[in-house]
Amino acid sequence: MTTTRTGPTDSLTDVAGLVVGHHHKLDEGVTLGSGAATGCTVVLASAGVVAGVDVRGGGPGTRETDLLDPSHSVQQVNAVLLTGGSAYGLAAADGVMRWLEEHDHGIAMGAPGQVVPIVPGAVIFDLPVGDWTVRPTGDFGFLAADTASREFATGTVGAGVGARAGALKGGVGTASVVIADGPAEGTTASALIVANPVGSVFDPRTGLPWGVGSDGAESFGLRLPDASELVAANGVAAKGTVLNTTIGVVATDAALTKAGCRRVAVAGHDGLARAIRPAHSPLDGDTIFALATGDHTPNSEITVPAAFPNDLPILDAVCAASAQVVERAIVKAILDAASVAGIPSYRELFPSAFL
């Protein structure tokens, strides 16, 4: 079995060449129905990276996902938008495109400066948190892109400001691993996830997040909470909305094709299903994008049967790592989130769970 170790910063940007930016509006005293509580998050790969996508939820809100079909012509993207605002929030992609165009990033289509940036995106449904009419706009996307860097905040930020995870406050989480052995040794895999599912994110029998199952509660600084806290948490009302969705990006520095990226995105959904129960429901629009920079070269030659692609062993290892980082990123999104509009955070409900 391939082993991994946590990346240097345990974040998406441990894959070199990627940066992340947030922009949001969050009013003090926001309620369910008044004030502002929404935002967007942008993953920038300005020079272009190979990308794929896999949509598993029954109610997705997306942009440019058809372009990522392996049989279609465009081979790279310049950014990925993750946004609140439901379908309205897709307008934020216009601002990301504007920022990229101003910086001359995109497909060169003619004279200097004539570029077409490629910005796929996906949305979460957060409209009931705050005023229904306050949604991310093109300016949100522009400002998120303009502030993108290798260091970025998690929790109640960007697209995670209005997120709810079952009965709890959702948010933005991130994780990374470096593959420690095998044909993909030294390859990095990372994830950034916006957790807003209809499903539960913690085990009602123990109070621990479902997603601690693979790495253990101690690796997240957690222990079993007090029984009284568990009883109170199980009594919190469900979110009571028919539209939800968990969205995100997985990334690697391996050299993968569009088809390989799609397979990595598929595997990322395994991590989603480990951390959220149920996952991929008709009430979610669960969507994962996958990016491959191609900056890492394996140290050893790989021999596979002629009927298989040469990169199959590397792809297999990256797929396993993709599920791992998505699972961990969802847990971290829940642990890092702070309460908004009276939606309780995990930390508020289970203070005794933290070591």
Coordinates of C-alpha atoms in Angstrom, one line a residue:
M1 CA 0.0 0.0 0.0
T2 CA 1.3 3.5 -0.9
T3 CA 2.1 5.6 2.1
T4 CA 1.8 9.4 2.5
R5 CA 3.0 12.2 4.7
T6 CA 1.3 15.5 5.4
G7 CA 2.4 18.3 3.0
P8 CA 4.6 21.2 4.3
T9 CA 1.6 23.5 4.8
D10 CA -1.2 20.9 4.6
S11 CA -3.0 23.0 2.1
L12 CA -3.9 23.1 -1.6
T13 CA -1.0 25.4 -2.4
D14 CA 1.5 22.8 -1.5
V15 CA 1.1 22.0 -5.2
A16 CA 3.4 24.7 -6.6
G17 CA 1.9 27.1 -9.1
L18 CA -1.5 27.4 -7.5
V19 CA -2.8 30.3 -5.3
V20 CA -6.1 30.9 -3.6
G21 CA -8.1 34.0 -2.9
H22 CA -11.3 34.8 -1.1
H23 CA -13.8 37.6 -1.1
H24 CA -16.9 37.8 1.0
K25 CA -19.4 40.0 2.8
L26 CA -20.3 39.1 6.3
D27 CA -22.3 41.6 8.4
E28 CA -22.2 41.6 12.1
G29 CA -25.6 40.4 13.5
V30 CA -26.5 38.7 10.2
T31 CA -29.6 36.4 10.5
L32 CA -31.4 33.8 8.4
G33 CA -33.0 36.4 6.2
S34 CA -31.2 39.7 6.8
G35 CA -27.7 41.1 6.3
A36 CA -24.9 39.8 4.2
A37 CA -23.3 36.4 4.5
T38 CA -21.9 35.1 1.2
G39 CA -18.7 35.0 -0.8
C40 CA -16.5 33.3 -3.3
T41 CA -13.1 31.5 -3.4
V42 CA -10.9 31.4 -6.5
V43 CA -8.1 28.9 -7.2
L44 CA -5.8 30.6 -9.7
A45 CA -3.4 28.8 -12.1
S46 CA -2.8 31.8 -14.3
A47 CA -0.4 30.2 -16.7
G48 CA -2.8 27.3 -17.3
V49 CA -3.1 23.7 -16.0
V50 CA -4.7 20.5 -17.2
A51 CA -8.1 20.0 -15.6
G52 CA -11.0 17.6 -15.2
V53 CA -14.3 17.5 -13.3
D54 CA -16.7 15.0 -11.8
V55 CA -20.3 16.0 -10.9
R56 CA -22.1 13.6 -8.5
G57 CA -24.8 15.5 -6.9
G58 CA -28.4 15.7 -8.2
G59 CA -28.7 19.5 -8.1
P60 CA -25.5 21.0 -9.5
G61 CA -24.9 24.6 -10.4
T62 CA -21.8 24.8 -12.7
R63 CA -20.0 26.6 -15.4
E64 CA -17.7 25.4 -18.2
T65 CA -17.8 21.8 -17.0
D66 CA -18.6 20.5 -20.6
L67 CA -15.3 22.0 -21.7
L68 CA -13.5 19.7 -19.3
D69 CA -14.7 16.6 -21.1
P70 CA -11.5 14.7 -22.1
S71 CA -12.7 14.5 -25.7
H72 CA -13.1 18.3 -26.0
S73 CA -10.5 20.6 -27.5
V74 CA -9.4 23.0 -24.8
Q75 CA -6.7 21.4 -22.6
Q76 CA -6.1 23.8 -19.8
V77 CA -7.9 26.2 -17.4
N78 CA -6.7 29.4 -15.8
A79 CA -8.8 29.4 -12.6
V80 CA -11.6 27.6 -10.8
L81 CA -14.4 29.5 -9.1
L82 CA -16.1 28.1 -6.0
T83 CA -18.9 30.4 -4.9
G84 CA -22.0 31.0 -2.9
G85 CA -25.1 32.6 -4.3
S86 CA -26.6 29.5 -6.0
A87 CA -26.8 30.0 -9.8
Y88 CA -26.7 33.8 -9.3
G89 CA -23.2 33.4 -7.9
L90 CA -21.8 32.2 -11.2
A91 CA -21.6 35.9 -12.1
A92 CA -18.5 36.0 -10.0
A93 CA -16.6 34.1 -12.8
D94 CA -17.0 37.2 -15.0
G95 CA -14.8 39.1 -12.5
V96 CA -12.2 36.3 -12.4
M97 CA -12.1 36.5 -16.2
R98 CA -11.7 40.2 -16.1
W99 CA -8.7 39.9 -13.7
L100 CA -7.1 37.3 -15.9
E101 CA -7.6 39.3 -19.1
E102 CA -6.1 42.4 -17.5
H103 CA -3.0 40.3 -16.6
D104 CA -2.9 38.8 -20.1
H105 CA -3.7 35.2 -19.0
G106 CA -5.8 33.0 -21.1
I107 CA -5.9 31.3 -24.5
A108 CA -4.1 33.6 -27.0
M109 CA -6.5 34.2 -29.8
G110 CA -5.0 37.0 -31.9
A111 CA -3.1 40.2 -31.3
P112 CA -1.3 40.8 -28.0
G113 CA -3.8 41.1 -25.2
Q114 CA -6.5 39.2 -27.1
V115 CA -7.0 36.3 -24.7
V116 CA -9.9 34.1 -23.6
P117 CA -9.4 33.0 -19.9
I118 CA -11.0 29.6 -19.0
V119 CA -12.7 29.7 -15.7
P120 CA -14.9 26.7 -14.7
G121 CA -16.9 27.0 -11.6
A122 CA -19.5 25.6 -9.2
V123 CA -21.9 27.0 -6.6
I124 CA -23.3 26.2 -3.2
F125 CA -26.8 27.1 -2.2
D126 CA -26.4 29.6 0.7
L127 CA -29.2 32.1 -0.1
P128 CA -31.2 31.6 3.1
V129 CA -28.2 32.7 5.2
G130 CA -28.5 36.5 5.3
D131 CA -30.5 38.5 2.8
W132 CA -31.6 36.3 -0.2
T133 CA -30.8 39.1 -2.6
V134 CA -27.1 39.5 -1.5
R135 CA -25.0 37.3 -3.8
P136 CA -21.5 37.2 -5.2
T137 CA -21.0 39.5 -8.2
G138 CA -18.3 40.0 -10.8
D139 CA -16.5 42.3 -8.4
F140 CA -16.4 39.5 -5.8
G141 CA -14.6 37.3 -8.3
F142 CA -12.2 40.1 -9.4
L143 CA -11.2 40.9 -5.8
A144 CA -10.8 37.2 -4.8
A145 CA -8.4 36.8 -7.8
D146 CA -6.6 40.0 -6.9
T147 CA -5.8 38.9 -3.4
A148 CA -4.9 35.3 -4.2
S149 CA -1.7 34.0 -2.6
R150 CA -0.1 30.7 -1.4
E151 CA -1.2 31.5 2.1
F152 CA -5.0 31.7 2.7
A153 CA -7.6 31.5 5.4
T154 CA -10.0 28.6 6.1
G155 CA -13.2 28.2 7.9
T156 CA -15.9 30.9 7.6
V157 CA -14.3 32.7 4.7
G158 CA -14.9 33.1 0.9
A159 CA -17.4 30.6 -0.4
G160 CA -17.7 29.1 3.0
V161 CA -19.2 32.2 4.8
G162 CA -22.8 31.1 4.3
A163 CA -22.1 27.3 4.2
R164 CA -24.0 24.9 6.4
A165 CA -23.0 21.3 6.9
G166 CA -26.0 19.4 8.0
A167 CA -27.0 20.9 11.3
L168 CA -23.6 22.6 11.8
K169 CA -21.8 25.6 10.3
G170 CA -19.9 24.6 7.2
G171 CA -16.9 26.3 5.6
V172 CA -13.7 26.1 3.7
G173 CA -11.1 23.4 4.4
T174 CA -7.8 22.3 2.9
A175 CA -5.3 19.5 3.1
S176 CA -2.3 18.0 1.3
V177 CA -0.1 14.9 1.3
V178 CA 3.2 13.9 -0.3
I179 CA 3.3 10.3 -1.6
A180 CA 6.2 8.7 0.3
D181 CA 6.9 5.6 -1.8
G182 CA 6.2 3.7 -4.9
P183 CA 6.2 4.9 -8.5
A184 CA 4.6 8.2 -7.5
E185 CA 7.1 8.9 -4.7
G186 CA 7.5 12.6 -4.1
T187 CA 4.2 13.5 -5.8
T188 CA 2.0 16.0 -4.0
A189 CA -1.8 15.8 -3.9
S190 CA -4.0 18.5 -2.2
A191 CA -7.5 19.6 -1.9
L192 CA -9.7 22.7 -1.1
I193 CA -13.3 22.0 -0.2
V194 CA -16.4 24.1 0.5
A195 CA -18.5 22.0 2.8
N196 CA -22.3 22.7 2.6
P197 CA -24.0 19.3 2.5
V198 CA -27.5 18.3 3.5
G199 CA -25.9 15.2 5.0
S200 CA -24.4 14.9 8.5
V201 CA -20.7 15.5 9.1
F202 CA -20.4 13.9 12.5
D203 CA -21.2 10.4 13.9
P204 CA -24.3 10.8 16.2
R205 CA -23.1 7.9 18.3
T206 CA -19.7 9.4 19.1
G207 CA -19.8 13.1 18.2
L208 CA -16.6 12.8 16.1
P209 CA -16.5 13.9 12.5
W210 CA -17.2 11.0 10.1
G211 CA -14.0 12.0 8.2
V212 CA -11.6 11.2 11.1
G213 CA -12.0 7.5 10.3
S214 CA -9.0 7.2 8.0
D215 CA -6.3 9.2 9.9
G216 CA -7.7 9.0 13.4
A217 CA -9.2 11.6 15.7
E218 CA -5.9 12.4 17.3
S219 CA -4.4 13.6 14.0
F220 CA -7.0 16.4 14.1
G221 CA -6.4 17.1 17.8
L222 CA -9.7 15.5 18.8
R223 CA -11.0 13.0 21.4
L224 CA -14.5 11.7 22.3
P225 CA -16.6 14.6 23.5
D226 CA -18.7 14.5 26.7
A227 CA -21.9 12.6 26.6
S228 CA -23.9 15.7 27.5
E229 CA -22.6 17.6 24.5
L230 CA -23.5 14.7 22.2
V231 CA -27.1 14.7 23.5
A232 CA -27.3 18.4 22.9
A233 CA -25.8 18.2 19.4
N234 CA -28.1 15.4 18.3
G235 CA -31.0 17.7 19.3
V236 CA -30.0 20.5 16.9
A237 CA -32.5 20.8 14.1
A238 CA -31.5 19.9 10.6
K239 CA -30.9 22.7 8.2
G240 CA -34.3 22.3 6.5
T241 CA -33.4 23.4 3.0
V242 CA -33.7 21.4 -0.2
L243 CA -30.6 22.8 -1.9
N244 CA -27.1 22.3 -0.5
T245 CA -23.9 21.1 -2.1
T246 CA -20.2 20.4 -1.4
I247 CA -17.7 21.6 -4.0
G248 CA -14.0 21.8 -4.3
V249 CA -10.7 21.3 -6.1
V250 CA -8.1 18.5 -5.9
A251 CA -4.7 19.2 -7.3
T252 CA -1.5 17.4 -8.0
D253 CA 2.0 18.2 -9.4
A254 CA 1.9 14.9 -11.4
A255 CA 1.8 15.1 -15.2
L256 CA -1.8 13.9 -16.0
T257 CA -4.0 14.1 -19.1
K258 CA -7.6 15.5 -19.0
A259 CA -8.8 11.9 -18.7
G260 CA -6.4 11.3 -15.8
C261 CA -7.7 14.5 -14.1
R262 CA -11.2 13.3 -14.4
R263 CA -10.3 10.0 -12.8
V264 CA -8.7 12.0 -9.9
A265 CA -11.9 14.0 -9.5
V266 CA -13.9 10.8 -9.4
A267 CA -11.6 9.5 -6.6
G268 CA -12.0 12.7 -4.7
H269 CA -15.7 12.0 -4.3
D270 CA -14.7 8.8 -2.4
G271 CA -13.2 11.1 0.3
L272 CA -16.4 13.2 0.2
A273 CA -18.5 10.1 0.9
R274 CA -16.3 9.1 3.8
A275 CA -16.8 12.5 5.5
I276 CA -20.5 13.2 4.7
R277 CA -23.4 10.9 5.2
P278 CA -25.4 10.7 3.0
A279 CA -23.3 12.1 0.1
H280 CA -24.3 12.8 -3.5
S281 CA -28.0 13.1 -2.7
P282 CA -30.6 14.5 -5.1
L283 CA -30.5 17.6 -2.8
D284 CA -26.8 18.2 -3.3
G285 CA -24.8 19.4 -6.3
D286 CA -21.6 17.8 -5.3
T287 CA -18.8 18.8 -7.8
I288 CA -15.1 18.2 -7.6
F289 CA -12.6 19.7 -10.1
A290 CA -9.1 18.2 -10.5
L291 CA -5.9 20.1 -11.6
A292 CA -2.5 18.8 -12.7
T293 CA 0.5 21.1 -13.0
G294 CA 2.9 18.4 -14.3
D295 CA 5.8 19.9 -12.4
H296 CA 6.9 16.7 -10.7
T297 CA 8.8 13.9 -12.5
P298 CA 9.0 10.4 -11.0
N299 CA 12.5 9.3 -10.0
S300 CA 12.2 5.8 -11.6
E301 CA 11.0 4.4 -14.9
I302 CA 7.6 2.7 -14.9
T303 CA 6.9 -0.5 -16.9
V304 CA 3.2 -1.4 -17.6
P305 CA 1.6 -3.7 -20.1
A306 CA 1.2 -2.2 -23.5
A307 CA -2.6 -2.1 -23.2
F308 CA -2.4 0.4 -20.4
P309 CA -1.3 4.1 -20.3
N310 CA 2.3 4.6 -19.1
D311 CA 1.2 6.8 -16.2
L312 CA -1.3 4.3 -14.8
P313 CA 0.7 3.5 -11.5
I314 CA 1.1 7.2 -10.9
L315 CA -2.5 7.9 -11.6
D316 CA -3.5 5.1 -9.2
A317 CA -1.5 6.5 -6.4
V318 CA -2.7 10.1 -6.9
C319 CA -6.3 8.8 -7.0
A320 CA -5.9 7.2 -3.6
A321 CA -4.3 10.4 -2.2
S322 CA -7.1 12.5 -3.7
A323 CA -9.7 10.7 -1.6
Q324 CA -7.5 11.1 1.5
V325 CA -7.0 14.9 1.1
V326 CA -10.7 15.5 0.3
E327 CA -11.8 13.6 3.4
R328 CA -9.3 15.5 5.6
A329 CA -10.2 18.9 4.0
I330 CA -13.9 18.4 4.9
V331 CA -13.1 17.7 8.5
K332 CA -10.9 20.8 8.7
A333 CA -13.6 22.9 7.1
I334 CA -16.0 21.9 9.9
L335 CA -13.4 22.3 12.7
D336 CA -12.3 25.7 11.4
A337 CA -15.8 27.2 10.9
A338 CA -17.2 29.8 13.2
S339 CA -20.9 30.3 13.9
V340 CA -22.8 32.7 11.6
A341 CA -26.5 33.7 11.8
G342 CA -27.1 31.4 14.8
I343 CA -25.8 28.2 12.9
P344 CA -23.7 26.4 15.6
S345 CA -20.2 25.5 14.9
Y346 CA -18.6 22.1 15.7
R347 CA -16.4 23.8 18.2
E348 CA -19.4 25.4 20.0
L349 CA -21.3 22.1 20.2
F350 CA -18.3 19.9 21.2
P351 CA -15.8 22.0 23.2
S352 CA -14.6 19.0 25.1
A353 CA -13.6 17.2 21.9
F354 CA -10.5 19.3 21.4
L355 CA -7.3 18.1 23.0

